PDB file of C-alpha atoms in Angstrom:
ATOM      1  CA  UNK V 173      17.082 -49.685-213.236  1.00  0.00           C
ATOM      2  CA  UNK V 174      19.576 -49.099-210.301  1.00  0.00           C
ATOM      3  CA  UNK V 175      23.255 -49.155-210.751  1.00  0.00           C
ATOM      4  CA  UNK V 176      24.983 -52.144-209.313  1.00  0.00           C
ATOM      5  CA  UNK V 177      25.687 -51.443-205.697  1.00  0.00           C
ATOM      6  CA  UNK V 178      29.397 -52.251-205.816  1.00  0.00           C
ATOM      7  CA  UNK V 179      30.088 -51.024-209.212  1.00  0.00           C
ATOM      8  CA  UNK V 180      33.288 -48.886-209.675  1.00  0.00           C
ATOM      9  CA  UNK V 181      33.483 -46.218-212.453  1.00  0.00           C
ATOM     10  CA  UNK V 182      32.398 -48.477-215.257  1.00  0.00           C
ATOM     11  CA  UNK V 183      34.591 -51.332-213.954  1.00  0.00           C
ATOM     12  CA  UNK V 184      33.226 -54.758-212.981  1.00  0.00           C
ATOM     13  CA  UNK V 185      31.414 -55.039-209.723  1.00  0.00           C
ATOM     14  CA  UNK V 186      33.638 -55.464-206.688  1.00  0.00           C
ATOM     15  CA  UNK V 187      32.912 -58.330-204.455  1.00  0.00           C
ATOM     16  CA  UNK V 188      33.021 -57.519-200.936  1.00  0.00           C
ATOM     17  CA  UNK V 189      35.858 -59.633-198.842  1.00  0.00           C
ATOM     18  CA  UNK V 190      34.363 -62.596-197.024  1.00  0.00           C
ATOM     19  CA  UNK V 191      36.490 -61.344-194.196  1.00  0.00           C
ATOM     20  CA  UNK V 192      34.618 -58.012-194.044  1.00  0.00           C
ATOM     21  CA  UNK V 193      36.255 -54.668-193.491  1.00  0.00           C
ATOM     22  CA  UNK V 194      39.477 -54.879-191.464  1.00  0.00           C
ATOM     23  CA  UNK V 195      38.612 -53.845-187.783  1.00  0.00           C
ATOM     24  CA  UNK V 196      39.891 -54.247-184.270  1.00  0.00           C
ATOM     25  CA  UNK V 197      41.161 -57.859-184.705  1.00  0.00           C
ATOM     26  CA  UNK V 198      43.182 -56.693-187.262  1.00  0.00           C
ATOM     27  CA  UNK V 199      45.265 -54.244-185.109  1.00  0.00           C
ATOM     28  CA  UNK V 200      45.388 -56.882-182.190  1.00  0.00           C
ATOM     29  CA  UNK V 201      47.069 -59.409-184.475  1.00  0.00           C
ATOM     30  CA  UNK V 202      49.292 -56.836-186.119  1.00  0.00           C
ATOM     31  CA  UNK V 203      50.557 -55.383-182.772  1.00  0.00           C
ATOM     32  CA  UNK V 204      51.322 -58.847-181.560  1.00  0.00           C
ATOM     33  CA  UNK V 205      53.293 -59.844-184.596  1.00  0.00           C
ATOM     34  CA  UNK V 206      55.126 -56.419-184.502  1.00  0.00           C
ATOM     35  CA  UNK V 207      56.167 -56.955-180.933  1.00  0.00           C
ATOM     36  CA  UNK V 208      57.729 -60.241-181.649  1.00  0.00           C
ATOM     37  CA  UNK V 209      59.792 -58.666-184.301  1.00  0.00           C
ATOM     38  CA  UNK V 210      61.338 -55.942-182.046  1.00  0.00           C
ATOM     39  CA  UNK V 211      64.694 -56.246-180.577  1.00  0.00           C
ATOM     40  CA  UNK V 212      65.565 -55.983-177.742  1.00  0.00           C
ATOM     41  CA  UNK V 213      62.227 -57.506-176.509  1.00  0.00           C
ATOM     42  CA  UNK V 214      60.196 -54.696-174.794  1.00  0.00           C
ATOM     43  CA  UNK V 215      59.239 -55.734-171.418  1.00  0.00           C
ATOM     44  CA  UNK V 216      56.852 -52.850-170.722  1.00  0.00           C
ATOM     45  CA  UNK V 217      55.041 -50.182-172.912  1.00  0.00           C
ATOM     46  CA  UNK V 218      53.896 -46.591-172.737  1.00  0.00           C
ATOM     47  CA  UNK V 219      50.711 -45.557-174.280  1.00  0.00           C
ATOM     48  CA  UNK V 220      50.627 -42.002-175.479  1.00  0.00           C
ATOM     49  CA  UNK V 221      47.729 -39.755-174.310  1.00  0.00           C
ATOM     50  CA  UNK V 222      46.855 -36.414-175.394  1.00  0.00           C
ATOM     51  CA  UNK V 223      46.630 -37.025-179.231  1.00  0.00           C
ATOM     52  CA  UNK V 224      49.280 -36.535-181.674  1.00  0.00           C
ATOM     53  CA  UNK V 225      51.017 -38.577-184.278  1.00  0.00           C
ATOM     54  CA  UNK V 226      51.785 -41.323-181.746  1.00  0.00           C
ATOM     55  CA  UNK V 227      48.233 -41.903-180.787  1.00  0.00           C
ATOM     56  CA  UNK V 228      46.939 -45.449-181.067  1.00  0.00           C
ATOM     57  CA  UNK V 229      43.417 -46.690-181.423  1.00  0.00           C
ATOM     58  CA  UNK V 230      41.815 -48.585-178.404  1.00  0.00           C
ATOM     59  CA  UNK V 231      42.424 -52.090-179.919  1.00  0.00           C
ATOM     60  CA  UNK V 232      46.109 -51.382-180.524  1.00  0.00           C
ATOM     61  CA  UNK V 233      46.126 -50.120-176.686  1.00  0.00           C
ATOM     62  CA  UNK V 234      44.489 -53.293-175.556  1.00  0.00           C
ATOM     63  CA  UNK V 235      47.045 -55.371-177.488  1.00  0.00           C
ATOM     64  CA  UNK V 236      49.813 -53.497-175.726  1.00  0.00           C
ATOM     65  CA  UNK V 237      48.251 -54.158-172.284  1.00  0.00           C
ATOM     66  CA  UNK V 238      47.946 -57.966-172.931  1.00  0.00           C
ATOM     67  CA  UNK V 239      51.645 -58.067-174.018  1.00  0.00           C
ATOM     68  CA  UNK V 240      52.981 -56.575-170.590  1.00  0.00           C
ATOM     69  CA  UNK V 241      52.700 -53.737-168.185  1.00  0.00           C
ATOM     70  CA  UNK V 242      51.573 -50.503-169.785  1.00  0.00           C
ATOM     71  CA  UNK V 243      51.919 -46.984-168.555  1.00  0.00           C
ATOM     72  CA  UNK V 244      50.335 -43.893-169.843  1.00  0.00           C
ATOM     73  CA  UNK V 245      52.726 -41.470-171.511  1.00  0.00           C
ATOM     74  CA  UNK V 246      51.667 -37.819-171.452  1.00  0.00           C
ATOM     75  CA  UNK V 247      52.350 -35.169-174.125  1.00  0.00           C
ATOM     76  CA  UNK V 248      53.874 -32.695-171.567  1.00  0.00           C
ATOM     77  CA  UNK V 249      57.343 -33.087-171.334  1.00  0.00           C
ATOM     78  CA  UNK V 250      57.535 -32.626-167.527  1.00  0.00           C
ATOM     79  CA  UNK V 251      54.756 -35.146-166.915  1.00  0.00           C
ATOM     80  CA  UNK V 252      56.600 -37.622-169.293  1.00  0.00           C
ATOM     81  CA  UNK V 253      60.004 -37.040-167.186  1.00  0.00           C
ATOM     82  CA  UNK V 254      57.820 -38.116-164.091  1.00  0.00           C
ATOM     83  CA  UNK V 255      56.633 -41.325-165.840  1.00  0.00           C
ATOM     84  CA  UNK V 256      60.246 -42.021-166.935  1.00  0.00           C
ATOM     85  CA  UNK V 257      61.705 -41.437-163.395  1.00  0.00           C
ATOM     86  CA  UNK V 258      58.961 -43.840-162.278  1.00  0.00           C
ATOM     87  CA  UNK V 259      59.856 -46.491-164.940  1.00  0.00           C
ATOM     88  CA  UNK V 260      63.609 -46.397-164.160  1.00  0.00           C
ATOM     89  CA  UNK V 261      62.928 -46.649-160.407  1.00  0.00           C
ATOM     90  CA  UNK V 262      61.309 -50.057-161.165  1.00  0.00           C
ATOM     91  CA  UNK V 263      64.430 -51.146-163.288  1.00  0.00           C
ATOM     92  CA  UNK V 264      65.941 -50.368-166.750  1.00  0.00           C
ATOM     93  CA  UNK V 265      63.800 -52.622-168.620  1.00  0.00           C
ATOM     94  CA  UNK V 266      63.206 -52.090-172.403  1.00  0.00           C
ATOM     95  CA  UNK V 267      60.023 -49.766-172.596  1.00  0.00           C
ATOM     96  CA  UNK V 268      58.519 -49.387-176.133  1.00  0.00           C
ATOM     97  CA  UNK V 269      56.186 -46.574-177.306  1.00  0.00           C
ATOM     98  CA  UNK V 270      54.382 -48.147-180.324  1.00  0.00           C
ATOM     99  CA  UNK V 271      52.984 -46.044-183.116  1.00  0.00           C
ATOM    100  CA  UNK V 272      50.607 -46.866-185.910  1.00  0.00           C
ATOM    101  CA  UNK V 273      52.047 -45.447-189.161  1.00  0.00           C
ATOM    102  CA  UNK V 274      49.283 -46.653-191.424  1.00  0.00           C
ATOM    103  CA  UNK V 275      46.472 -49.213-192.055  1.00  0.00           C
ATOM    104  CA  UNK V 276      45.097 -50.030-195.558  1.00  0.00           C
ATOM    105  CA  UNK V 277      43.352 -52.502-197.193  1.00  0.00           C
ATOM    106  CA  UNK V 278      45.219 -53.399-200.316  1.00  0.00           C
ATOM    107  CA  UNK V 279      42.766 -55.781-201.861  1.00  0.00           C
ATOM    108  CA  UNK V 280      39.796 -58.052-200.662  1.00  0.00           C
ATOM    109  CA  UNK V 281      42.196 -60.459-199.342  1.00  0.00           C
ATOM    110  CA  UNK V 282      45.051 -58.431-197.999  1.00  0.00           C
ATOM    111  CA  UNK V 283      45.599 -55.806-195.409  1.00  0.00           C
ATOM    112  CA  UNK V 284      48.843 -53.882-194.545  1.00  0.00           C
ATOM    113  CA  UNK V 285      49.351 -52.566-191.062  1.00  0.00           C
ATOM    114  CA  UNK V 286      52.464 -50.245-190.596  1.00  0.00           C
ATOM    115  CA  UNK V 287      54.023 -50.027-187.205  1.00  0.00           C
ATOM    116  CA  UNK V 288      56.937 -48.223-185.685  1.00  0.00           C
ATOM    117  CA  UNK V 289      57.994 -46.411-182.677  1.00  0.00           C
ATOM    118  CA  UNK V 290      60.816 -45.768-180.013  1.00  0.00           C
ATOM    119  CA  UNK V 291      62.252 -46.948-176.973  1.00  0.00           C
ATOM    120  CA  UNK V 292      61.788 -44.581-173.802  1.00  0.00           C
ATOM    121  CA  UNK V 293      63.675 -44.090-170.631  1.00  0.00           C
ATOM    122  CA  UNK V 294      67.002 -45.488-169.511  1.00  0.00           C
ATOM    123  CA  UNK V 295      69.740 -46.787-171.551  1.00  0.00           C
ATOM    124  CA  UNK V 296      67.565 -47.112-174.806  1.00  0.00           C
ATOM    125  CA  UNK V 297      65.903 -43.703-174.444  1.00  0.00           C
ATOM    126  CA  UNK V 298      64.836 -42.286-177.736  1.00  0.00           C
ATOM    127  CA  UNK V 299      66.271 -45.188-179.885  1.00  0.00           C
ATOM    128  CA  UNK V 300      63.970 -45.830-182.612  1.00  0.00           C
ATOM    129  CA  UNK V 301      62.175 -49.244-183.046  1.00  0.00           C
ATOM    130  CA  UNK V 302      61.947 -50.230-186.706  1.00  0.00           C
ATOM    131  CA  UNK V 303      59.042 -49.507-188.925  1.00  0.00           C
ATOM    132  CA  UNK V 304      57.810 -52.712-190.181  1.00  0.00           C
ATOM    133  CA  UNK V 305      54.786 -53.743-192.336  1.00  0.00           C
ATOM    134  CA  UNK V 306      52.634 -56.574-190.965  1.00  0.00           C
ATOM    135  CA  UNK V 307      50.525 -58.188-193.566  1.00  0.00           C
ATOM    136  CA  UNK V 308      47.275 -60.042-192.864  1.00  0.00           C
ATOM    137  CA  UNK V 309      45.461 -62.095-195.341  1.00  0.00           C
ATOM    138  CA  UNK V 310      41.797 -63.120-195.617  1.00  0.00           C
ATOM    139  CA  UNK V 311      41.593 -66.946-195.117  1.00  0.00           C
ATOM    140  CA  UNK V 312      38.663 -68.853-194.213  1.00  0.00           C
ATOM    141  CA  UNK V 313      36.525 -65.725-193.854  1.00  0.00           C
ATOM    142  CA  UNK V 314      38.822 -64.140-191.086  1.00  0.00           C
ATOM    143  CA  UNK V 315      42.074 -61.881-191.095  1.00  0.00           C
ATOM    144  CA  UNK V 316      44.977 -63.817-190.372  1.00  0.00           C
ATOM    145  CA  UNK V 317      48.777 -62.883-189.986  1.00  0.00           C
ATOM    146  CA  UNK V 318      50.512 -63.428-193.298  1.00  0.00           C
ATOM    147  CA  UNK V 319      54.056 -61.991-192.880  1.00  0.00           C
ATOM    148  CA  UNK V 320      56.092 -58.969-191.432  1.00  0.00           C
ATOM    149  CA  UNK V 321      58.349 -57.068-193.562  1.00  0.00           C
ATOM    150  CA  UNK V 322      61.172 -54.695-192.722  1.00  0.00           C
ATOM    151  CA  UNK V 323      60.895 -51.248-194.541  1.00  0.00           C
ATOM    152  CA  UNK V 324      63.880 -50.269-196.614  1.00  0.00           C
ATOM    153  CA  UNK V 325      65.375 -46.941-195.662  1.00  0.00           C
ATOM    154  CA  UNK V 326      66.351 -44.670-198.620  1.00  0.00           C
TER     155      UNK V 326
END
């Protein structure tokens, strides 16, 4: 007899979530909710290119594009300066680089997305944006926003 497909090391079989694996829609909802919690309200966004710790999955990039004007933000500091000069020539609006810190499914009914970042260019240059946890819950067979939590600094 074959072992149960979802059995975990002698424990009871795990029932898959009716919402399925968290995918792109989870990131879109989480980024949208995160942006609502940031102050001052970002008016435009930079999307890091060239990899690195600030790199975002495409779904998160799309969420930023739908939230406001976006600009590609190169890893090279000289090229970044060119982008920042361009941004300032258009006005000193709060410009945010959003970074995905973590995403994990905590249970069949809960997903946690940690987002943070920093402001770039102008008066707010290099000011950190808070890292927050956005929780989504599985309700009626889909992932929906549950709550945003501030992270406590130690």
